[in-house]
XYZ file of C-alpha atoms in Angstrom:
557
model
C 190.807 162.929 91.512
C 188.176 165.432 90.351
C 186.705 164.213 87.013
C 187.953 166.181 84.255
C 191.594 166.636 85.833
C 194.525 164.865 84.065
C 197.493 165.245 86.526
C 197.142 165.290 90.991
C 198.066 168.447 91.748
C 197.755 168.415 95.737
C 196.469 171.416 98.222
C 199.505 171.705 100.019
C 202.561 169.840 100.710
C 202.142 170.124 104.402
C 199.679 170.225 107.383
C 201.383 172.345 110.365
C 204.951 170.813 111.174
C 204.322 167.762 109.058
C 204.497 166.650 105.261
C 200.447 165.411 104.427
C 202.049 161.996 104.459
C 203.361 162.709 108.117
C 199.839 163.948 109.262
C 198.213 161.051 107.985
C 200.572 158.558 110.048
C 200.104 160.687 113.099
C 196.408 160.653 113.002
C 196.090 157.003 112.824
C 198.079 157.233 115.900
C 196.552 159.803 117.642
C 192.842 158.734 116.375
C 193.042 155.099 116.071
C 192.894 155.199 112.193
C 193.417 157.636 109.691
C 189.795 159.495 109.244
C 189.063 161.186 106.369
C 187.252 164.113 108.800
C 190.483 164.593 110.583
C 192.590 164.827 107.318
C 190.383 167.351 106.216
C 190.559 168.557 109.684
C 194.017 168.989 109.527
C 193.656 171.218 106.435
C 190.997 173.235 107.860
C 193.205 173.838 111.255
C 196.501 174.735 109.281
C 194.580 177.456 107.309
C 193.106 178.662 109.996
C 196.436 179.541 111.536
C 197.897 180.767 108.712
C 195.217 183.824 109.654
C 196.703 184.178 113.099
C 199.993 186.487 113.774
C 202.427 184.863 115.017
C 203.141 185.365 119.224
C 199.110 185.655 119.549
C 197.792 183.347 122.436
C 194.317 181.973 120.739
C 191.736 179.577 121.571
C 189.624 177.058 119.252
C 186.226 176.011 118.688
C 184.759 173.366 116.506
C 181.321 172.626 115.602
C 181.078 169.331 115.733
C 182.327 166.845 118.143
C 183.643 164.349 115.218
C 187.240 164.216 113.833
C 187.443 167.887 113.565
C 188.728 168.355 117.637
C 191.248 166.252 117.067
C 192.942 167.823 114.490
C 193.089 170.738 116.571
C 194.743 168.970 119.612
C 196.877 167.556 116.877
C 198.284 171.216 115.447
C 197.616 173.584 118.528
C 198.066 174.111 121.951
C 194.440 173.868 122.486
C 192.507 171.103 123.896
C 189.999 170.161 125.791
C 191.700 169.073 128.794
C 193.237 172.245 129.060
C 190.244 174.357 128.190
C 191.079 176.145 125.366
C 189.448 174.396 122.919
C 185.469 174.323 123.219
C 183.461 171.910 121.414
C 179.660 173.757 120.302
C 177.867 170.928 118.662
C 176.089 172.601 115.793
C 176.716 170.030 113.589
C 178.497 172.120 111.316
C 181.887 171.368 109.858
C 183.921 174.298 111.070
C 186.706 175.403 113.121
C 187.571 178.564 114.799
C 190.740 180.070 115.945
C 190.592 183.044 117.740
C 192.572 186.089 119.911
C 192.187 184.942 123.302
C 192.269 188.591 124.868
C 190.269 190.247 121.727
C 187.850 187.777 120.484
C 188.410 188.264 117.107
C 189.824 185.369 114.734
C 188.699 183.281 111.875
C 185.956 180.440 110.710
C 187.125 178.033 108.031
C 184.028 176.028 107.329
C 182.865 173.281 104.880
C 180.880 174.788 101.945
C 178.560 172.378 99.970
C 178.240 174.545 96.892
C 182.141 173.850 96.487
C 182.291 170.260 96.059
C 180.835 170.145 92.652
C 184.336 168.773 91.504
C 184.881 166.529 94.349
C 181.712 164.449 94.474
C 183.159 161.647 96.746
C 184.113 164.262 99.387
C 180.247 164.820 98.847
C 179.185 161.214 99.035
C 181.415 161.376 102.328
C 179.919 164.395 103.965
C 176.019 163.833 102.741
C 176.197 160.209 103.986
C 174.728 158.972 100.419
C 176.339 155.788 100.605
C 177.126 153.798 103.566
C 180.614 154.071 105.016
C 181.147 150.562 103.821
C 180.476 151.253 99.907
C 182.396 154.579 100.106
C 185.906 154.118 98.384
C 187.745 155.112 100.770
C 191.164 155.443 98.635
C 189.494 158.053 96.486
C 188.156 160.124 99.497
C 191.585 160.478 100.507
C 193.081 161.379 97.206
C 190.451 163.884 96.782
C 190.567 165.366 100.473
C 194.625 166.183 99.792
C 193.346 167.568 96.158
C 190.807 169.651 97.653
C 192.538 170.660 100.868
C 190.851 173.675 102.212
C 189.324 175.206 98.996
C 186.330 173.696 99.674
C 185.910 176.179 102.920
C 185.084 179.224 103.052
C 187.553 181.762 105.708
C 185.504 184.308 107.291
C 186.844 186.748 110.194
C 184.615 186.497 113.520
C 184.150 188.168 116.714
C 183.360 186.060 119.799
C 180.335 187.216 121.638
C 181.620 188.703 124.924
C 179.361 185.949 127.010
C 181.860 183.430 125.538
C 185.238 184.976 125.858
C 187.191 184.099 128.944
C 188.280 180.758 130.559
C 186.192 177.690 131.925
C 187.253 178.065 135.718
C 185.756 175.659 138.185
C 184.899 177.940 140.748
C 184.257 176.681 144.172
C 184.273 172.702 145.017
C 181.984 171.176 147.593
C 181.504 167.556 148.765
C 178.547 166.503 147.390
C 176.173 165.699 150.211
C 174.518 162.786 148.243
C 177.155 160.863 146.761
C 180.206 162.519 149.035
C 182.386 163.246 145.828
C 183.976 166.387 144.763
C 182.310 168.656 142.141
C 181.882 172.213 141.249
C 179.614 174.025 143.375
C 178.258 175.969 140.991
C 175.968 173.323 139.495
C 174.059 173.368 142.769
C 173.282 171.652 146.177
C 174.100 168.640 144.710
C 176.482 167.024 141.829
C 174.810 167.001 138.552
C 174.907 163.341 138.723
C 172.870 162.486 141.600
C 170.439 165.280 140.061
C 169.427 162.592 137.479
C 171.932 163.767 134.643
C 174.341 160.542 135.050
C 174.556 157.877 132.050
C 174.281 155.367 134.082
C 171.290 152.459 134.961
C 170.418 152.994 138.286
C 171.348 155.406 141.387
C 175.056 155.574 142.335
C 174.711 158.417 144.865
C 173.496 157.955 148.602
C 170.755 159.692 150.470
C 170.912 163.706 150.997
C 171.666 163.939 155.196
C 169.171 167.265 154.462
C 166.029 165.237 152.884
C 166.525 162.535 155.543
C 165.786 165.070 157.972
C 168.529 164.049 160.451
C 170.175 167.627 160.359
C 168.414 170.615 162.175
C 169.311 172.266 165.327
C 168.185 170.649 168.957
C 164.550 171.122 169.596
C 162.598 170.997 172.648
C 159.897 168.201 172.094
C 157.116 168.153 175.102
C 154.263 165.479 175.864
C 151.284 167.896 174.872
C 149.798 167.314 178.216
C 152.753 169.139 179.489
C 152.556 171.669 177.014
C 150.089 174.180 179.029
C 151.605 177.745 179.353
C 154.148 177.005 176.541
C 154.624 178.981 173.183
C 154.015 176.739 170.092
C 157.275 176.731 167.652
C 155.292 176.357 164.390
C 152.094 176.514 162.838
C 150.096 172.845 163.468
C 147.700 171.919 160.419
C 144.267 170.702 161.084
C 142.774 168.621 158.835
C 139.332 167.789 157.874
C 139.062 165.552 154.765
C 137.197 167.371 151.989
C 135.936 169.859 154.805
C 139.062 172.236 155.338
C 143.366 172.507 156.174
C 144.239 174.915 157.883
C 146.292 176.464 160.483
C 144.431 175.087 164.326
C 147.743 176.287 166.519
C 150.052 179.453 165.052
C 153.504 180.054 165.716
C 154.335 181.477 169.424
C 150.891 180.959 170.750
C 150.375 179.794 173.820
C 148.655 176.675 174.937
C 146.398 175.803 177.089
C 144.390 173.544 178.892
C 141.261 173.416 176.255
C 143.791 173.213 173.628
C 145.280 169.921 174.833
C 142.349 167.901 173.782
C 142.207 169.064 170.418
C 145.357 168.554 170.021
C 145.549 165.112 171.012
C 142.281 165.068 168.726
C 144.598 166.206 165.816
C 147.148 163.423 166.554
C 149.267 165.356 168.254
C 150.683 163.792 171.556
C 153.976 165.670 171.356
C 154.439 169.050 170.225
C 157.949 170.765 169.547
C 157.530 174.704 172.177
C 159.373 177.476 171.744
C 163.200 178.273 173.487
C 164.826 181.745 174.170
C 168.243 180.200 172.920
C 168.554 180.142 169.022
C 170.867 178.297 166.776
C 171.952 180.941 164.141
C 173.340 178.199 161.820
C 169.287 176.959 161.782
C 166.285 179.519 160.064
C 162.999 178.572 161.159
C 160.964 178.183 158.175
C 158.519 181.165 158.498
C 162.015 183.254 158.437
C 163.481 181.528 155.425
C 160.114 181.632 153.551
C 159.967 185.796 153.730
C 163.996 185.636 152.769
C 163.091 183.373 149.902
C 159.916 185.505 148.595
C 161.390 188.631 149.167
C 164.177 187.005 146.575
C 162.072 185.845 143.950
C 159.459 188.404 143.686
C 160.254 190.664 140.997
C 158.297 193.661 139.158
C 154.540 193.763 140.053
C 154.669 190.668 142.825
C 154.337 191.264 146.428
C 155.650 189.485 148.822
C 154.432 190.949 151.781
C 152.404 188.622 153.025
C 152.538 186.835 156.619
C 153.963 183.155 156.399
C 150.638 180.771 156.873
C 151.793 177.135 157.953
C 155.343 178.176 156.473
C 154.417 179.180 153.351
C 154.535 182.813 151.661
C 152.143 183.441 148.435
C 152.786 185.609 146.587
C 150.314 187.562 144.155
C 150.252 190.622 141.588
C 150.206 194.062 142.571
C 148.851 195.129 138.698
C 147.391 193.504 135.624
C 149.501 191.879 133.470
C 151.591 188.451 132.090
C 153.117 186.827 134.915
C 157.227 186.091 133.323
C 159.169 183.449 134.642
C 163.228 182.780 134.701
C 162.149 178.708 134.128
C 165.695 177.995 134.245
C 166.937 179.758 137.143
C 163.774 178.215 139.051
C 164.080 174.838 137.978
C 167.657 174.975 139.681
C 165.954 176.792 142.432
C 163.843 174.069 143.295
C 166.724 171.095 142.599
C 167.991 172.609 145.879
C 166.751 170.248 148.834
C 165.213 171.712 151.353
C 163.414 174.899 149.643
C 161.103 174.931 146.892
C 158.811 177.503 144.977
C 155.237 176.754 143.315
C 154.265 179.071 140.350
C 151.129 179.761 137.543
C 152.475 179.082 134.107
C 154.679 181.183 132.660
C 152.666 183.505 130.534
C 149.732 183.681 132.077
C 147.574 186.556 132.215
C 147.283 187.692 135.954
C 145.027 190.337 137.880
C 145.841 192.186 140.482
C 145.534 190.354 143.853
C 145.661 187.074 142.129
C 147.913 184.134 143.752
C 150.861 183.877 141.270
C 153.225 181.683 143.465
C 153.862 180.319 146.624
C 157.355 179.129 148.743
C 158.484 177.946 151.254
C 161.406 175.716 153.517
C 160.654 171.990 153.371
C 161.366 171.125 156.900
C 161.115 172.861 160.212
C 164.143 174.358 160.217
C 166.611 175.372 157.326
C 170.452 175.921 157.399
C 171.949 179.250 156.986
C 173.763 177.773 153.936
C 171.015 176.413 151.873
C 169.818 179.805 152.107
C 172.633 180.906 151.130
C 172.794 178.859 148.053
C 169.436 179.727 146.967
C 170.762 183.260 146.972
C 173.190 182.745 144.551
C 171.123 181.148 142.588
C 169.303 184.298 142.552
C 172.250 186.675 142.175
C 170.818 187.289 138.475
C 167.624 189.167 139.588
C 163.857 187.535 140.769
C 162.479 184.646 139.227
C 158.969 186.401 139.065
C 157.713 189.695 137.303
C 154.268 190.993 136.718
C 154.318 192.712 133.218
C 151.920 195.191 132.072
C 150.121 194.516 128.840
C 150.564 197.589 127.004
C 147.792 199.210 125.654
C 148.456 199.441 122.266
C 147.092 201.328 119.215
C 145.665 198.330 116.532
C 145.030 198.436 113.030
C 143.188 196.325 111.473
C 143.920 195.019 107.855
C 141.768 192.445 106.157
C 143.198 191.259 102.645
C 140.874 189.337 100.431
C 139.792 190.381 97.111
C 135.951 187.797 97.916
C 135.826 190.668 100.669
C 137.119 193.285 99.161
C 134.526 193.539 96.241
C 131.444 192.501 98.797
C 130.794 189.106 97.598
C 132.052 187.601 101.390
C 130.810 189.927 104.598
C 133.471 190.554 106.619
C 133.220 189.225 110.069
C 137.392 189.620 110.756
C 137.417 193.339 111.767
C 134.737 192.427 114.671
C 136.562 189.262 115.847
C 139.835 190.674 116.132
C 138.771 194.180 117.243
C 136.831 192.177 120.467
C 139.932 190.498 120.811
C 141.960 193.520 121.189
C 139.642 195.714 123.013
C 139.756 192.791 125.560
C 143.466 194.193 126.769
C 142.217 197.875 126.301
C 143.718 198.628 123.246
C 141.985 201.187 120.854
C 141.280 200.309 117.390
C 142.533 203.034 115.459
C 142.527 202.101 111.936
C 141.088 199.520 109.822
C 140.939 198.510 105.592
C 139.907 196.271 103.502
C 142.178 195.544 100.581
C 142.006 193.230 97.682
C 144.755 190.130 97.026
C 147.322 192.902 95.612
C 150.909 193.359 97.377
C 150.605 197.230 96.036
C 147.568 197.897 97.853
C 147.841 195.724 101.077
C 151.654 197.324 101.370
C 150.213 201.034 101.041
C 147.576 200.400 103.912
C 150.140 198.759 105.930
C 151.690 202.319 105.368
C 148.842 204.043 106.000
C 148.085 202.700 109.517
C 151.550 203.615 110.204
C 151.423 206.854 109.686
C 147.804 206.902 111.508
C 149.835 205.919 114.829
C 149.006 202.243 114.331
C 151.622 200.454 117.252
C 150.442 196.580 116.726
C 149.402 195.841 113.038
C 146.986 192.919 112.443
C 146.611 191.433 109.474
C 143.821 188.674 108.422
C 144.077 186.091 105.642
C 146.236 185.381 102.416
C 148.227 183.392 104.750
C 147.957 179.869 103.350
C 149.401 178.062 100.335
C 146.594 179.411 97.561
C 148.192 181.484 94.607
C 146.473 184.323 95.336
C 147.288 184.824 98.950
C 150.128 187.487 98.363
C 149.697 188.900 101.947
C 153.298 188.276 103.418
C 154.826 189.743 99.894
C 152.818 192.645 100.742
C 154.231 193.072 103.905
C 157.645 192.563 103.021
C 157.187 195.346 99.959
C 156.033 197.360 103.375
C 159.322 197.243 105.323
C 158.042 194.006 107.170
C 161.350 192.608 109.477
C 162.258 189.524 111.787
C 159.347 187.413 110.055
C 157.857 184.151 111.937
C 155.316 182.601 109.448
C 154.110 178.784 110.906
C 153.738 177.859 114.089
C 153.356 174.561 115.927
C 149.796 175.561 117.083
C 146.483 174.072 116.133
C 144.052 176.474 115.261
C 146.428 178.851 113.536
C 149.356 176.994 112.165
C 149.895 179.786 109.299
C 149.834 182.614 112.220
C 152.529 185.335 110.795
C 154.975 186.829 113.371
C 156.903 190.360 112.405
C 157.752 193.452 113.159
C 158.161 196.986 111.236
C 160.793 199.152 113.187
C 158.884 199.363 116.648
C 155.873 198.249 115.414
C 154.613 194.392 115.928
C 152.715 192.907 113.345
C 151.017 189.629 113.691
C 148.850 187.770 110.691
C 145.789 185.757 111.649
C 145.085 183.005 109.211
C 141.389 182.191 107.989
C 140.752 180.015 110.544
C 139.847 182.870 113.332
C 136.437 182.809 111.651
C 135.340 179.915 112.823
C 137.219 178.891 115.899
C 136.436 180.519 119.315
C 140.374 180.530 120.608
C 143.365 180.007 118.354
C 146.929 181.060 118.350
C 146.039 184.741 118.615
C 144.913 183.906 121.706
C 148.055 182.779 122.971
C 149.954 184.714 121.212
C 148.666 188.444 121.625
C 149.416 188.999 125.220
C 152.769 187.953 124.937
C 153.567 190.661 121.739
C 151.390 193.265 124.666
C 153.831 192.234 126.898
C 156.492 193.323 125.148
C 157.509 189.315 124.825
C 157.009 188.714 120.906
C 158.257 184.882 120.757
C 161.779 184.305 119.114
C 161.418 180.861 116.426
C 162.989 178.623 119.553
C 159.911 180.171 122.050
C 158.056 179.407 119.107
C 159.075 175.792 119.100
C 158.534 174.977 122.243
C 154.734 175.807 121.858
C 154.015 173.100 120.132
C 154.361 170.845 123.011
C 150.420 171.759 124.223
C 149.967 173.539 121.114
C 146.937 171.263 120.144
C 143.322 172.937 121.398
C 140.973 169.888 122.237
C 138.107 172.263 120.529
C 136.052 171.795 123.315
C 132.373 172.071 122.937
C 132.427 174.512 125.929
C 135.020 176.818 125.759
C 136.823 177.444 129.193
C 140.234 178.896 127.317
C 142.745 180.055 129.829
C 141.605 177.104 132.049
C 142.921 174.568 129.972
C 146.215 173.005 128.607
C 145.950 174.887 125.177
C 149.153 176.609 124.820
C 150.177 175.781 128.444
């Protein structure tokens, strides 16, 4: 009981069809014991339906994957065996119910600033004591006290992506491990892909990476081969001389070529048929189908297949953007595979950006097939221009301001800039005042400023009122910190169209820092979101090489 109270004076007398007492019994049956998340549960899930009409058809979702789902099997249709209950793992105490045709429903969720006057439901929820010091008699009591006035009830609106059942689409045998699954999550199950819990392999070998499917071939001794067309480019070797191809596909042989051939190890070769198998695709085929699938915006694709392999390169300057996902499945497809640059890079025109190709001789009609579906969403590679756009310059810093520090920012970052061919069309130097750094900021605006960079008054000093300045500016979507070393206090943002990005103090002395990395991408149009920002930090750290050979190194890779 709430301290303070003098008589129980419960929620509510019941929890869907039952009396609280009723509940409680049936969730030590359903749950194995009576949990205090599933009473509360129970609460949360009867007021959540008192905000649906009766005769609508809803579905659920909870936000965490403890107690809370079972409360909603308990009092609704929904479950997850049947689909209509999805479990999202935010780690949040809430649960949805929602119009299964419109979208739109309610959130009941767990508020901390209302358990002031139920601070064992806090102890509970917090995890400040142990389970086994937590009096579990009072939790109860104050659980059917509080009920659900410790939630807040909000009205939401799915987002169309997650409306609609959880159909299983297609099922294949899996070729590895022979058992059903959906064919959607690839060419094989997602368990013999590595995802399964278990110690150890479970699944068989792939018939397809053994190599014992492929149409019939003709296979000659080479000294019989004279007069015959070669089937497929034959690799000469030289170690640390040269590979290449010695023999291309459909050439004919002769009797000068059988020596070298032998020479190169070859004492059979595989010669060319007029019948075809049109279940089979000989690999220079399925490598133009494949790169003519994946190249995207500013890649060609054009080129001849060389030892059954296409490269592809860029057809403009640019940042070379990669689907990671939709290639990582891409190349979890045996058989196929693709070969890119990191994402991100900045790319020239006729550079090599990526390179396919079919892993054995021949490939079957429907692993192509596959790969197409795969790639049903558009390419996997694009070519993005860096646009060229107009910079202003803002250095904040009253030491500068009033001449007792040079500046040396407006030369860095201007060289920086001017590097991607954008024009420097304004730049200031302001003192540590919000007033005066948010009336430049203004000022570049309306001198056609497009990208905004500021310098300094980034860090942790009292005077360093640069971000307050922005913000008095109209500054919007603010990153400040990131997980790269130099430049940890870089600044993200945007006003309206306009990017703004703030370099921190350490740009003066390092050659390469997170500007580096990061001022392509905002070119590109590709401004990092706080998860893309995240994921940085893995190769985040320069090595502050005594020579410099940023791009070719792992910083930011």
């Amino acid at each position: 009981m709430p301290e303070g109270s003098s008589a129980l004076s419960y929620a509510s007398p019941v929890i869907g069809p039952y009396t609280v007492d009723e509940f409680i019994d049936a969730a030590a049956r359903f749950h194995g014991y009576a949990a205090p998340g599933l009473i509360l549960g129970g609460f949360m899930v009867h007021e959540a339906r008192s905000h649906i009409a009766e005769g609508v058809l809803f579905d659920a979702i909870s936000e965490t994957a403890w107690c809370l789902p079972d409360a909603v099997q308990m009092l609704t249709p929904c479950t997850v065996g049947n689909g209509w209950m999805r479990i999202f793992n935010l780690g949040l105490y809430a649960v949805s119910l929602f119009d299964k045709s419109t979208g739109k429903g309610v959130r009941v969720a767990v508020e901390s600033d209302k358990l002031e006057p139920y601070p064992v439901i806090r102890e509970w929820l917090f995890k400040l004591k142990p389970k086994k010091e937590q009096d579990s008699d009072r939790l109860r009591q104050e659980i059917r006290l509080a009920g659900a006035s410790i939630c807040s009830v909000k009205e939401i609106k799915l987002r169309p992506e997650f409306m609609g059942g959880r159909g299983k689409g297609a099922i294949a045998a899996c070729p590895s491990c022979s058992q059903a699954y959906p064919a959607r999550d690839g060419s094989v199950c997602r368990s013999c892909k590595g995802e399964s819990p278990y110690v150890g392999w479970i699944g068989g070998h792939d018939s397809r990476e053994l190599g014992f499917d492929g149409p019939k071939l003709r296979v000659v001794p080479t000294a019989e081969a004279v007069g015959k067309n070669a089937l497929h480019d034959m690799t000469c070797i030289e170690p640390s001389v040269s590979k290449d191809a010695a023999f291309a596909r459909g050439q004919v042989l002769d009797v000068g070529d059988v020596c070298r051939l032998q020479r190169m190890g070859r004492f059979e070769v595989y010669v060319q048929e007029d019948e075809q198998d049109e279940a089979w695709v000989h690999e220079d085929d399925a490598a133009r189908v494949l790169a003519s699938a994946l190249a995207g915006d500013g890649v060609d694709s054009s080129g001849d297949p060389r030892e059954g392999k296409i490269t592809m390169t860029a057809t403009r300057d640019g940042m070379l953007m990669i689907d990671e996902n939709a290639l990582e499945s891409f190349n979890s497809i045996p058989g196929i595979m693709c070969a890119s640059r990191h994402a991100f890079s900045v790319v020239s025109r006729g550079q090599q950006i990526a390179a396919t190709r079919a892993i054995p001789l021949y490939l079957g009609r429907d692993v192509l097939e596959e790969a197409g579906r795969i790639l049903e969403g558009g390419p996997l590679l694009e070519v993005r221009p860096l646009r060229k756009r107009k910079v202003g310059i803002l250095v904040t810093g009253t030491e500068v301001f009033q001449g007792l520090v040079e500046d040396r920012f407006i030369p860095i970052i201007g060289a920086k800039v001017e590097a991607y061919g954008c024009p420097v069309v304004a730049t200031d130097i302001v003192p540590d005042d919000r007033a005066r750094i948010s009336r430049s900021v203004q000022a570049m605006l309306g001198q056609g400023a497009e990208l905004i960079v500021t310098t300094a008054g980034l860090s942790v000093d009292p005077g360093d009122v640069t971000r307050l300045g922005l913000a008095d500016a109209g500054l919007e979507n603010m990153r400040y910190g990131t997980p790269i070393l130099p430049g940890a206090m870089t600044l993200l943002a945007s006003i309206g169209e306009v990017d703004v990005i703030g370099v921190p103090a350490c740009a003066l002395y390092f050659k390469t820092t997170s500007l580096d990395i990061l001022l392509p991408r905002v070119l590109a149009g590709a401004s990092p979101s706080r998860r893309e920002l995240a994921r940085l930090g893995h190769g985040g750290m320069c090595m502050q090489c005594k020579r410099c050979t940023y791009p070719k190194c792992p910083f930011g890779k």
